[in-house]
Tab-separated table of C-alpha atoms in Angstrom:
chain	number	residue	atom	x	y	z
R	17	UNK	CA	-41.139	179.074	8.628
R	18	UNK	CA	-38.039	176.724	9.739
R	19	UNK	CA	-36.480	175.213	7.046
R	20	UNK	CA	-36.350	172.081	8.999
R	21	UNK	CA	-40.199	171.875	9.838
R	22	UNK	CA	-40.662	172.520	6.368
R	23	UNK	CA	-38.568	169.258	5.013
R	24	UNK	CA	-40.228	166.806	7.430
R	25	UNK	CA	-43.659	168.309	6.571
R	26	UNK	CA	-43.045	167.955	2.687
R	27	UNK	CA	-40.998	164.568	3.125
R	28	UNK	CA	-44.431	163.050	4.833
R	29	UNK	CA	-46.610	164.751	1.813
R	30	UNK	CA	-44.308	163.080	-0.905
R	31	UNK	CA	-44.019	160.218	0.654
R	32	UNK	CA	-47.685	159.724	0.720
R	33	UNK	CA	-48.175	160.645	-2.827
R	34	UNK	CA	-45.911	158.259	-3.896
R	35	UNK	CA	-48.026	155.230	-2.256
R	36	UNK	CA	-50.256	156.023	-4.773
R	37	UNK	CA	-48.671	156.944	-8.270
R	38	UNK	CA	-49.905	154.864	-10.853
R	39	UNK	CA	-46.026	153.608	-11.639
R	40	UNK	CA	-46.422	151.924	-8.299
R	41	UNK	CA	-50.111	150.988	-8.009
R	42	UNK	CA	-51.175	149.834	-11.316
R	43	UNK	CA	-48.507	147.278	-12.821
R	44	UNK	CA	-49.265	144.552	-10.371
R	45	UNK	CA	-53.458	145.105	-11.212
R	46	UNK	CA	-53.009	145.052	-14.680
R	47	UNK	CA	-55.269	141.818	-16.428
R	48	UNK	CA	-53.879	139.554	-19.149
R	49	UNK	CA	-54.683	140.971	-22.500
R	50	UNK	CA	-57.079	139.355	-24.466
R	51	UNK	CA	-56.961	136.105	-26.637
R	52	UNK	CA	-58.326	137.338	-29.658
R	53	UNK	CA	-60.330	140.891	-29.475
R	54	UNK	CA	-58.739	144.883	-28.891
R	55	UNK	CA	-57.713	145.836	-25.641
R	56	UNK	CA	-59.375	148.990	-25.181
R	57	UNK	CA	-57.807	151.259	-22.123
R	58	UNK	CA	-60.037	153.964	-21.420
R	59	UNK	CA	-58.867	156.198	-18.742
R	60	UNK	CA	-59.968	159.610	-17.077
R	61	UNK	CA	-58.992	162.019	-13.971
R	62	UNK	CA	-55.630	163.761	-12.666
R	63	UNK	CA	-54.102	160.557	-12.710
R	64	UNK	CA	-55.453	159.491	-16.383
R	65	UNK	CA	-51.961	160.642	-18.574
R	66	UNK	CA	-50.310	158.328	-15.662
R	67	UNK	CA	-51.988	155.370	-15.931
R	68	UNK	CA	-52.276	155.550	-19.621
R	69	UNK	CA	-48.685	156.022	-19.714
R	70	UNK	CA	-47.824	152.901	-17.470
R	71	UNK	CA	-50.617	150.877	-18.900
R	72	UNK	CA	-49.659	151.522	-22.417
R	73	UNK	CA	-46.101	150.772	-21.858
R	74	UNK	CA	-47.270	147.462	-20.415
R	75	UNK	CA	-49.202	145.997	-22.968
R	76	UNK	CA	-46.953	147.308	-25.717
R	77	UNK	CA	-44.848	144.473	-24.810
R	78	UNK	CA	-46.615	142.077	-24.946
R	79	UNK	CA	-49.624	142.842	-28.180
R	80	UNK	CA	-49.284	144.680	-31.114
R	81	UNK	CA	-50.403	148.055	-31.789
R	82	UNK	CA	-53.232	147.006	-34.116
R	83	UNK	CA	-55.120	145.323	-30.805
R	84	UNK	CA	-54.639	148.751	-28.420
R	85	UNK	CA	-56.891	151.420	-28.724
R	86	UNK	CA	-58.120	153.880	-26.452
R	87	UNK	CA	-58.228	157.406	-24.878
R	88	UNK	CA	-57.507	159.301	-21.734
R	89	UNK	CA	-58.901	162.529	-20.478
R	90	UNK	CA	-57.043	164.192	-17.605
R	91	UNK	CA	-56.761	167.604	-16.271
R	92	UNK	CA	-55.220	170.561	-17.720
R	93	UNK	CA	-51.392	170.151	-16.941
R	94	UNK	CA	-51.320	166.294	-16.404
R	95	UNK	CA	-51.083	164.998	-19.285
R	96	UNK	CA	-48.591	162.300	-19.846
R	97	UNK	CA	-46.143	161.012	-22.831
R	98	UNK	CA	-47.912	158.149	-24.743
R	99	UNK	CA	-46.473	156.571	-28.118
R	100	UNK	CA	-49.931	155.263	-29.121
R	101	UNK	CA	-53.173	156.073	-27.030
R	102	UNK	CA	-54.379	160.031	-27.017
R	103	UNK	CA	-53.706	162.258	-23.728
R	104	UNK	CA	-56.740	164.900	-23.916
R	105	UNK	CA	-56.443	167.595	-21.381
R	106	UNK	CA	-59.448	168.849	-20.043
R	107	UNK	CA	-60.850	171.539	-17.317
R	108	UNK	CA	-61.246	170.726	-13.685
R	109	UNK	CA	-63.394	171.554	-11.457
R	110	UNK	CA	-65.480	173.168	-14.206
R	111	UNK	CA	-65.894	170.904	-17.140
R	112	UNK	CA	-65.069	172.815	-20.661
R	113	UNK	CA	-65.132	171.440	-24.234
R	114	UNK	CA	-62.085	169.938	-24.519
R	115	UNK	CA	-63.929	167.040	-21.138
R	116	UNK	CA	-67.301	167.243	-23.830
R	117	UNK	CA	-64.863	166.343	-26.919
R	118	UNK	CA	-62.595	163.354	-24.785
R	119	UNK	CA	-66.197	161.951	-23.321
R	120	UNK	CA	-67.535	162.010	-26.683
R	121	UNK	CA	-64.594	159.769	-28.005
R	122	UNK	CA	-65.058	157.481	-25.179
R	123	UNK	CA	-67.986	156.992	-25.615
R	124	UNK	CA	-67.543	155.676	-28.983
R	125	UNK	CA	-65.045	153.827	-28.607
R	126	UNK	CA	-67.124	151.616	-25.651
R	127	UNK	CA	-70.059	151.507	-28.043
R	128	UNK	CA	-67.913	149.789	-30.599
R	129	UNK	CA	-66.535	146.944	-28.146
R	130	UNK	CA	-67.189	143.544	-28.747
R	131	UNK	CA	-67.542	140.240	-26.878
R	132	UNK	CA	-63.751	139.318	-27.701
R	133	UNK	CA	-62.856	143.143	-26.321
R	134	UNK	CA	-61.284	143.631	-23.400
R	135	UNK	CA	-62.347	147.102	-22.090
R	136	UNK	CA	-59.711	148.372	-19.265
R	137	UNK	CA	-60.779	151.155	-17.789
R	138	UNK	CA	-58.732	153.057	-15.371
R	139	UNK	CA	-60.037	156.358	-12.837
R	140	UNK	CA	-58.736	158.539	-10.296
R	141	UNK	CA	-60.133	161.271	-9.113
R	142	UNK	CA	-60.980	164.263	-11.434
R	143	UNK	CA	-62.878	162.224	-13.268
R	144	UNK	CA	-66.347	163.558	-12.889
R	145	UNK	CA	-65.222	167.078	-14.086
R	146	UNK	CA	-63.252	165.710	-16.448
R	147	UNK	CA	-65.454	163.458	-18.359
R	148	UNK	CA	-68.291	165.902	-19.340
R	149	UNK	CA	-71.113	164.093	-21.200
R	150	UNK	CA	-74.690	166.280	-20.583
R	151	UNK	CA	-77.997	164.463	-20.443
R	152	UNK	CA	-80.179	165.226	-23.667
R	153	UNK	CA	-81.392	168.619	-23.629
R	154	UNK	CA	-78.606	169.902	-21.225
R	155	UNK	CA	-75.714	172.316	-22.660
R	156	UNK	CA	-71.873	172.317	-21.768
R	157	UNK	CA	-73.114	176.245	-20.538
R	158	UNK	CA	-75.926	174.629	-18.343
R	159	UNK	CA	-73.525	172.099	-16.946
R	160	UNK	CA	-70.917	174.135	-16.086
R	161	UNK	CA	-73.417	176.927	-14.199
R	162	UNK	CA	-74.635	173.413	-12.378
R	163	UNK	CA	-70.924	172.321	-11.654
R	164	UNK	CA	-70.335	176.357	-10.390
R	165	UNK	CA	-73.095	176.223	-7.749
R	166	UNK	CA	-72.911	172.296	-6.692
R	167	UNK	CA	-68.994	173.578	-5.858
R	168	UNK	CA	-70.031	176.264	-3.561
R	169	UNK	CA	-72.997	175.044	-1.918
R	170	UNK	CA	-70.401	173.412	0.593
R	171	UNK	CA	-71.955	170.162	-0.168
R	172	UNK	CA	-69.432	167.192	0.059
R	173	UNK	CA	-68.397	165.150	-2.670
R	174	UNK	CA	-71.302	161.977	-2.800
R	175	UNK	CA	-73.688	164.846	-3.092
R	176	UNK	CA	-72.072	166.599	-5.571
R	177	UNK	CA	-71.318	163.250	-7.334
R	178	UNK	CA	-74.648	161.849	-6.985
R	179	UNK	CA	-76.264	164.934	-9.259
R	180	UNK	CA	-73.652	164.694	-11.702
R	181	UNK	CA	-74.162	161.118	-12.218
R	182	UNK	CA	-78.420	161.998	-13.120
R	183	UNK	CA	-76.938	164.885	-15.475
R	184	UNK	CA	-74.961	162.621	-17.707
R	185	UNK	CA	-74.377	160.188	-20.372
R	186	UNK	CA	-71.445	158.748	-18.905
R	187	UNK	CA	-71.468	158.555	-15.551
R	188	UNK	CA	-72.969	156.768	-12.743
R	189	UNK	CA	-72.799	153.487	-14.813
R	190	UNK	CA	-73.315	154.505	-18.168
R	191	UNK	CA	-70.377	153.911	-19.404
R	192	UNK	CA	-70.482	150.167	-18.319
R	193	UNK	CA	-73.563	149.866	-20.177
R	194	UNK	CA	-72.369	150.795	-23.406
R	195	UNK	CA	-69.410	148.848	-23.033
R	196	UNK	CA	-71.261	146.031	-22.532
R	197	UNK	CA	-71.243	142.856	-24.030
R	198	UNK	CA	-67.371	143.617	-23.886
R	199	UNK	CA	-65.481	142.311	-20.823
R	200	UNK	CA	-65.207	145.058	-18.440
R	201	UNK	CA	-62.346	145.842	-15.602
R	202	UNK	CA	-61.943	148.836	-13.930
R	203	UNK	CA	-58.952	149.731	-11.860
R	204	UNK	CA	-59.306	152.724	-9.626
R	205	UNK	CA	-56.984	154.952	-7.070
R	206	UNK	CA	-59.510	156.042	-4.699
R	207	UNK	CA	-59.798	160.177	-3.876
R	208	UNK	CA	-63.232	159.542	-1.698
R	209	UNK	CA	-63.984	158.702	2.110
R	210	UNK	CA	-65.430	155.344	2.260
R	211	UNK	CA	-63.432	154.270	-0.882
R	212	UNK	CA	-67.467	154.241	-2.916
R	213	UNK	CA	-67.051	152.760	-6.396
R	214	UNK	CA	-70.284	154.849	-6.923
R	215	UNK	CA	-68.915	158.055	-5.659
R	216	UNK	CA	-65.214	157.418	-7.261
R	217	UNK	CA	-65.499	159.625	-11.130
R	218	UNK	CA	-69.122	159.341	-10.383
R	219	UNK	CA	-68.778	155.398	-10.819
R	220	UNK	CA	-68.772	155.427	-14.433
R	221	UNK	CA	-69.072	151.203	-14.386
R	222	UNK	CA	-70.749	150.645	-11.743
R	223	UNK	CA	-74.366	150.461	-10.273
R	224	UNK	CA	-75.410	153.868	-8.891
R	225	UNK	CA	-77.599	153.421	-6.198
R	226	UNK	CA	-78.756	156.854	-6.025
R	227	UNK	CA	-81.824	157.941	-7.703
R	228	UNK	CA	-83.252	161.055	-9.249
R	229	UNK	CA	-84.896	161.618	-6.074
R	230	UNK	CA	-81.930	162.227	-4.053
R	231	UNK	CA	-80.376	164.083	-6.533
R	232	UNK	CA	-83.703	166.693	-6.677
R	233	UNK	CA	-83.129	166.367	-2.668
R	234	UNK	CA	-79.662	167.549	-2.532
R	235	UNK	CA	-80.908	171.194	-4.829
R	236	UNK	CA	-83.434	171.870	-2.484
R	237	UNK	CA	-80.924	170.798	0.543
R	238	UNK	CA	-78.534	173.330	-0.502
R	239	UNK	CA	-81.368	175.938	-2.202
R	240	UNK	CA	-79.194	175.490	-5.468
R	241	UNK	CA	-80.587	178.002	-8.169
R	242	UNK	CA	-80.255	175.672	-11.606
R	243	UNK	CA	-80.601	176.621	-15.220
R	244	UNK	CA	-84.050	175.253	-16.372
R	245	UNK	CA	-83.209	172.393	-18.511
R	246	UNK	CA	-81.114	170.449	-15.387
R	247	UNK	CA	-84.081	171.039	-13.174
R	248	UNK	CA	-86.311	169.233	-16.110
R	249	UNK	CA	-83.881	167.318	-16.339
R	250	UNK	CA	-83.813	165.817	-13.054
R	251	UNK	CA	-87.748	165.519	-13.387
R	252	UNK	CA	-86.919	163.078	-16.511
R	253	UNK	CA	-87.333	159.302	-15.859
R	254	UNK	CA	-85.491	158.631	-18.521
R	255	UNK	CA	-82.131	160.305	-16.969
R	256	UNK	CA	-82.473	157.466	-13.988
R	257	UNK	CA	-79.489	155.394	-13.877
R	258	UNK	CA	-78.985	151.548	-13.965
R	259	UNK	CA	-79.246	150.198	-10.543
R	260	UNK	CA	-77.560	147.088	-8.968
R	261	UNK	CA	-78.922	144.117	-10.357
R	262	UNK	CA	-78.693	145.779	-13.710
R	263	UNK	CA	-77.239	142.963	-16.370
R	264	UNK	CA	-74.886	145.319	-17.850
R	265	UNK	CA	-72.652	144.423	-15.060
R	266	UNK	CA	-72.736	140.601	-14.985
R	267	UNK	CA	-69.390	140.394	-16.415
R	268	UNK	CA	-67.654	143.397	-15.235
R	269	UNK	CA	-64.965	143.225	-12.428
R	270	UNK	CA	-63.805	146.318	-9.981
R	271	UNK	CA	-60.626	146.976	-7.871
R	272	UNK	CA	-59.516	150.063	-6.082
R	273	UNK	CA	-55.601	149.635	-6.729
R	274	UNK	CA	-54.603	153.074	-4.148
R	275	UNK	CA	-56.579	154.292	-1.534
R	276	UNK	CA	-56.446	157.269	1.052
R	277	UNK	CA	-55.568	154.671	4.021
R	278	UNK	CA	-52.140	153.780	2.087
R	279	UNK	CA	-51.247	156.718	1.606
R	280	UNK	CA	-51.640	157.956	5.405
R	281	UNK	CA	-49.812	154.434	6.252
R	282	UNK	CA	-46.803	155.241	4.181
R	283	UNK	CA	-46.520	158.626	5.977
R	284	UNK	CA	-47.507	157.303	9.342
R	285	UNK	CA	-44.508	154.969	8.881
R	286	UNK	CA	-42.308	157.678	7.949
R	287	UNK	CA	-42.840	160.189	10.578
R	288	UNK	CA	-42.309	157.360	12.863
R	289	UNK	CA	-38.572	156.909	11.203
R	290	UNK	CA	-37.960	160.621	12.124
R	291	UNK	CA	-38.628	160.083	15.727
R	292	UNK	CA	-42.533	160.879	15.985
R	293	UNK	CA	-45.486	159.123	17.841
R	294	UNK	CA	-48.274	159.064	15.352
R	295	UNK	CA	-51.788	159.731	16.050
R	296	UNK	CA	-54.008	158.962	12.418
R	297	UNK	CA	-57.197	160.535	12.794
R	298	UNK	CA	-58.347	158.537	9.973
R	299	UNK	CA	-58.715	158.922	5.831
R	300	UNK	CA	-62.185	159.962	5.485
R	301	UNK	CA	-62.932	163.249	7.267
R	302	UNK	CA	-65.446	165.553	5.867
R	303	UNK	CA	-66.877	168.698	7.339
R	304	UNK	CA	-66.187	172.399	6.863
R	305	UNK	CA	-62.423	172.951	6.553
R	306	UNK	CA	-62.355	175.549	9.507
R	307	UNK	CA	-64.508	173.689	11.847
R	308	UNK	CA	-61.964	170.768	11.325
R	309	UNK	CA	-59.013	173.034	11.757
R	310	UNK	CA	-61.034	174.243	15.434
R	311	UNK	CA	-60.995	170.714	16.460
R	312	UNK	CA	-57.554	169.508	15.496
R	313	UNK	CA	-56.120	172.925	16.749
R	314	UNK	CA	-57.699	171.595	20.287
R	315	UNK	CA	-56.251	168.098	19.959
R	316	UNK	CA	-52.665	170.046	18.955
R	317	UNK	CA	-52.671	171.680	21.906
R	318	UNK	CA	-53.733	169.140	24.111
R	319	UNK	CA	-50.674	166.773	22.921
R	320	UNK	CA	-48.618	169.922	23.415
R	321	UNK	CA	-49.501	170.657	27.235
R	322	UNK	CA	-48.265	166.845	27.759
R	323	UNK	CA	-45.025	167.408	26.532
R	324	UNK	CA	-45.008	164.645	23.731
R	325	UNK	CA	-43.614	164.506	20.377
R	326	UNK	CA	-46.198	163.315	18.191
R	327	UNK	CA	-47.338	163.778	14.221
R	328	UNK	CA	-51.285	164.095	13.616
R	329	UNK	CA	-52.127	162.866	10.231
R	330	UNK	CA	-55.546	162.896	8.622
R	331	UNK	CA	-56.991	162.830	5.022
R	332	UNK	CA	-60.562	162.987	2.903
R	333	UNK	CA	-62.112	165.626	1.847
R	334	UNK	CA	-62.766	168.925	3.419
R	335	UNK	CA	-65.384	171.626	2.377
R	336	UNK	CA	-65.305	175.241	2.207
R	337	UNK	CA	-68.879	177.310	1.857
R	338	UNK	CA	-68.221	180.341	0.158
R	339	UNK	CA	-68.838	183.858	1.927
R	340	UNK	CA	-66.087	186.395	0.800
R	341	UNK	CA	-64.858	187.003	-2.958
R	342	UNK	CA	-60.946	185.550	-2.304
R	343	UNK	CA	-59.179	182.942	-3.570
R	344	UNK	CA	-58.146	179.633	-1.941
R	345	UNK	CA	-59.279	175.631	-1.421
R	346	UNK	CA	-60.054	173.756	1.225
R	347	UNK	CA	-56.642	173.004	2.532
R	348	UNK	CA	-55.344	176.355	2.471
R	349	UNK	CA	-58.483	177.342	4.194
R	350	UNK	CA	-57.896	174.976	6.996
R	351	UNK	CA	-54.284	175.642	7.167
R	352	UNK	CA	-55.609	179.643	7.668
R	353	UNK	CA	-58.257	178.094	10.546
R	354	UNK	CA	-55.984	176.059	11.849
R	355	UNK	CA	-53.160	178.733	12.410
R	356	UNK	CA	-55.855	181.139	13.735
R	357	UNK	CA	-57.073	178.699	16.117
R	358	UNK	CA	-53.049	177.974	17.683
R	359	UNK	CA	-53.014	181.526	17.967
R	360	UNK	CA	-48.985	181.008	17.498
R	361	UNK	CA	-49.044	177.956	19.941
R	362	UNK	CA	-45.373	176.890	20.730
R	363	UNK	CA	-43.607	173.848	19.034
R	364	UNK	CA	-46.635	173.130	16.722
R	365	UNK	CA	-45.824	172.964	12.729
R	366	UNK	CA	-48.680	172.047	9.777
R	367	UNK	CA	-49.356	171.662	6.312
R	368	UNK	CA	-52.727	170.813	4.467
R	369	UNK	CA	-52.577	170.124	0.841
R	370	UNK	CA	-53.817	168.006	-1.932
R	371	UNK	CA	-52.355	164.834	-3.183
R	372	UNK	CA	-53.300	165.890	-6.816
R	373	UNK	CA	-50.905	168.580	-6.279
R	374	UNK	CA	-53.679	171.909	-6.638
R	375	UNK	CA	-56.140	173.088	-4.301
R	376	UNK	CA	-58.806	174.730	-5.693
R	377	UNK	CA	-57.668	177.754	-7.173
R	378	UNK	CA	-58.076	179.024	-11.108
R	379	UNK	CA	-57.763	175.365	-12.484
R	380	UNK	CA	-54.086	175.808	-13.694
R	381	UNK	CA	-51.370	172.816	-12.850
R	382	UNK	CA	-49.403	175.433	-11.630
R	383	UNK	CA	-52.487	176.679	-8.309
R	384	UNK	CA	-50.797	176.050	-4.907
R	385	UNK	CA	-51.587	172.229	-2.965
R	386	UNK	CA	-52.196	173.579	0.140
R	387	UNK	CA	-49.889	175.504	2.778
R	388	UNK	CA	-47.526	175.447	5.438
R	389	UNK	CA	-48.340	177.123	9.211
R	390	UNK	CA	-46.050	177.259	12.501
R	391	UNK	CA	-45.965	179.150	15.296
R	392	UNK	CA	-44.460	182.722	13.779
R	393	UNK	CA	-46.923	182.348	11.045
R	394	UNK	CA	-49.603	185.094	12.367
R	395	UNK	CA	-46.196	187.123	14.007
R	396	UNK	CA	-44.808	187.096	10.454
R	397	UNK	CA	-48.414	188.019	8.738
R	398	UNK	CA	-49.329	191.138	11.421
R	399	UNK	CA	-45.477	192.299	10.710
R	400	UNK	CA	-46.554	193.054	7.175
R	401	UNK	CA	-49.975	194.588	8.166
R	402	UNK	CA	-52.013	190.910	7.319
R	403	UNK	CA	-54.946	190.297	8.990
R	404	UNK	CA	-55.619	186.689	9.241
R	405	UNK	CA	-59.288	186.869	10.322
R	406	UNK	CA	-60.045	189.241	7.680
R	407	UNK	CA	-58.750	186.854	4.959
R	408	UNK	CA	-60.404	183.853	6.203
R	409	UNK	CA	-63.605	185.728	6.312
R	410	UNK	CA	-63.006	186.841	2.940
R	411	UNK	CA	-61.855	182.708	2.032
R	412	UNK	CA	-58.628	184.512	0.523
R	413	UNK	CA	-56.364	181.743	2.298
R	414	UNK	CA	-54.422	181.783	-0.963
R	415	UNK	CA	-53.962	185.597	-0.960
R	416	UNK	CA	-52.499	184.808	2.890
R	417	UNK	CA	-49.789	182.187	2.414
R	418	UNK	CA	-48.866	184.162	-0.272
R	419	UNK	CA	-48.241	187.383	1.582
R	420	UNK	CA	-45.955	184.948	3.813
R	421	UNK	CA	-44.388	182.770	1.542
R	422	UNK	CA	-46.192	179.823	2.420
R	423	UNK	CA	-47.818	178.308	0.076
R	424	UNK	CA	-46.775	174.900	-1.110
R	425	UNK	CA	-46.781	174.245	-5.041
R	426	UNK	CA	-45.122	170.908	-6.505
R	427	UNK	CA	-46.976	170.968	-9.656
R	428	UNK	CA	-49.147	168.098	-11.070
R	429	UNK	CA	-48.409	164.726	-9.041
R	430	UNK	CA	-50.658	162.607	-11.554
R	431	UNK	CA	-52.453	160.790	-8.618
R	432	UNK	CA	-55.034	161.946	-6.055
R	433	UNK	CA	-55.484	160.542	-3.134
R	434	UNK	CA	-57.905	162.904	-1.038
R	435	UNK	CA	-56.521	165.855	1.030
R	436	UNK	CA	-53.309	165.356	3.145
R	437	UNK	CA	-53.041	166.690	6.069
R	438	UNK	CA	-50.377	166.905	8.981
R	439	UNK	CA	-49.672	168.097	12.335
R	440	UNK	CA	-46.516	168.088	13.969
R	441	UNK	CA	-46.109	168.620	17.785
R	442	UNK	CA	-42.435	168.981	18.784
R	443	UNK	CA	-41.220	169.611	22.450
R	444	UNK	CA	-41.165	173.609	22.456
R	445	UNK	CA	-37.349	174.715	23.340
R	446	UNK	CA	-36.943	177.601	25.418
């Protein structure tokens, strides 16, 4: 791939990542400390180390140690420096004990604040794998075969979020409950289309207006085989969650500090310093990752044929159903669609990847974002006897790039904004 196509593509990515790192996001959000009680920071997802980090560093100024308390639980790999408040790493996508341990502590600690508490809490996305709390009569075993076939039912993330949140103890407003009478804030960086409190770590604080209907709806949509305690589970009134209205929430407050839409704006306004025409398709696509890649592959080619120099941005979150036995995530798998579907069209460069800095993969910090394509990318792949069809159909995207040297890995970013996603049609030079 050209070096140069390769900086701009990566400039726009980092650039949009740093719209939304907590360093930048979360000092001006940050609420006075209180009068009297603790100031409890409770904090969970990829970007939970980071916001710890710059929260603690905040207050530490300004209180003394013996009024902070609190606890983060992050992914594997992003944990974060912290002189007083515990960094737990934990598994992502598939919860593990380490999430069970880090929820328990939570937990406790929101059981134990009182009315002169102030409980901070701060999300990003990651949370709802990260913060692994099973409903009574559910094991970490169960919940992880449940978290297995929710991801590869193809089913987008409010579905997925919306059974997690009738599996738990934590999620889907349980959390707020049990902090309550405490005074409640919640600062969030949003990683879900619409921006949804509910949907955002499986809104942890606040109402979920799903029910235990919907969630028995989306297992039959999706023909999900589940162990037999989550389906009972799921039959249990009891594991219904509090619904607007609820008091628990009368003096809680919510704001989403980073959102998808900045992110693309920061990018938008840097391709546009490099001499592009922007289209932004918008920060809340959803839909199978190669269907997408068909359809933006069209509108590629259609800004190609009339000569103009434009950069196609997008974000949300992309799905892949699972057919084949390969390795990947849903921005290399688009990235793989998207290439197949230019068919090597001239003067057209991509990248897909995710602003947490891993796409799917093994759940190691160190899994490739996402990928790069241009127009010798299936040249360079049939030179060394790839097949790109036969990869995609086997959802090996990862096993691809690889094989070309494209796959992009910056490591943990400690935010998460949604997938990233870029297009860039340059007048072809012949």
């Amino acid at each position: 791939m050209a070096t140069q196509n390769r900086e701009l593509l990566e400039s726009l990515y980092h650039v949009a990542v740093g719209a939304a790192h907590p360093s930048r996001c979360l000092p001006p959000s940050l609420p006075e400390p209180p009068l009297r009680g603790r100031l409890i920071i409770l904090a969970a997802g990829k970007g939970g180390g980071s916001l710890t980090e710059v929260a603690e560093r905040h207050y530490l100024a300004q209180i003394s140690s013996s009024r902070l308390d609190g606890i983060a639980v992050t992914r594997h790999g992003y944990g974060r420096p912290t002189k007083l408040i515990p960094v737990v790493e934990a598994g992502h996508p598939v919860p593990d004990a380490a999430g069970l341990a880090g929820a328990e502590r939570m937990m406790k600690l929101a059981d134990a604040a009182g009315e002169q508490d102030l409980v901070l809490v701060l999300l990003s996305g990651g949370a709802s794998a990260n913060l692994i709390a099973p409903a009574a009569g559910i094991s970490l075993e169960e919940k992880q075969a449940t978290t297995r076939a929710l991801l590869r039912s193809g089913a987008n993330i409010g579905e997925i979020n919306c059974v997690r949140k009738h599996l738990s103890r934590i999620k889907g407003g349980r959390l707020a409950q049990r902090a309550h009478p405490a005074k409640l804030v919640t600062l969030a960086i949003s990683d879900v289309p619409g921006d949804d409190p509910a949907v955002i770590g499986s809104g942890p604080t606040v109402p979920d207006p799903t029910t235990l209907a919907d969630a028995r709806a989306i297992v039959a949509k999706y023909r999900l085989e589940l162990p037999a305690a989550v389906t009972r589970a799921l039959d249990d009134p009891a594991n219904e969650s509090p619904k607007p209205g609820d008091q628990v929430f009368a003096g809680s407050s919510y704001k989403i500090i980073a959102r998808p839409a900045d992110a693309l704006a920061a990018a938008q306004a840097r391709a546009r310093e490099a001499g592009y025409d922007t289209m932004v398709l918008g920060d809340r696509l959803q839909g199978e990752a190669r269907e997408v890649a068909a359809e933006h592959a069209r509108l590629a080619r259609d800004v190609a044929a009339r000569n103009r120099r434009v950069a196609i941005l997008s974000g949300g979150e992309l799905t892949v159903t699972l057919r084949g036995n390969g390795r990947g995530g849903p921005n290399q798998e688009y990235a793989l669609a998207l290439a197949i579907a230019l068919d090597g069209a001239r003067g057209i460069a991509a990248m897909a990847a995710d602003t947490d800095g891993t796409d799917g993969g093994r759940g190691q910090p160190d899994d490739p974002a996402g990928a790069f394509i241009d127009d010798t990318t299936l040249a360079r792949a049939r030179a060394i006897g790839l097949d790109p069809a036969a990869f995609l159909a086997d959802n090996d995207s990862t096993g691809f790039f690889n094989g070309i040297g494209d796959l992009f890995t910056p490591g943990p970013t400690f935010t998460n904004v949604t997938d990233f996603r870029t297009i860039v049609v340059d007048r072809p030079s012949f």
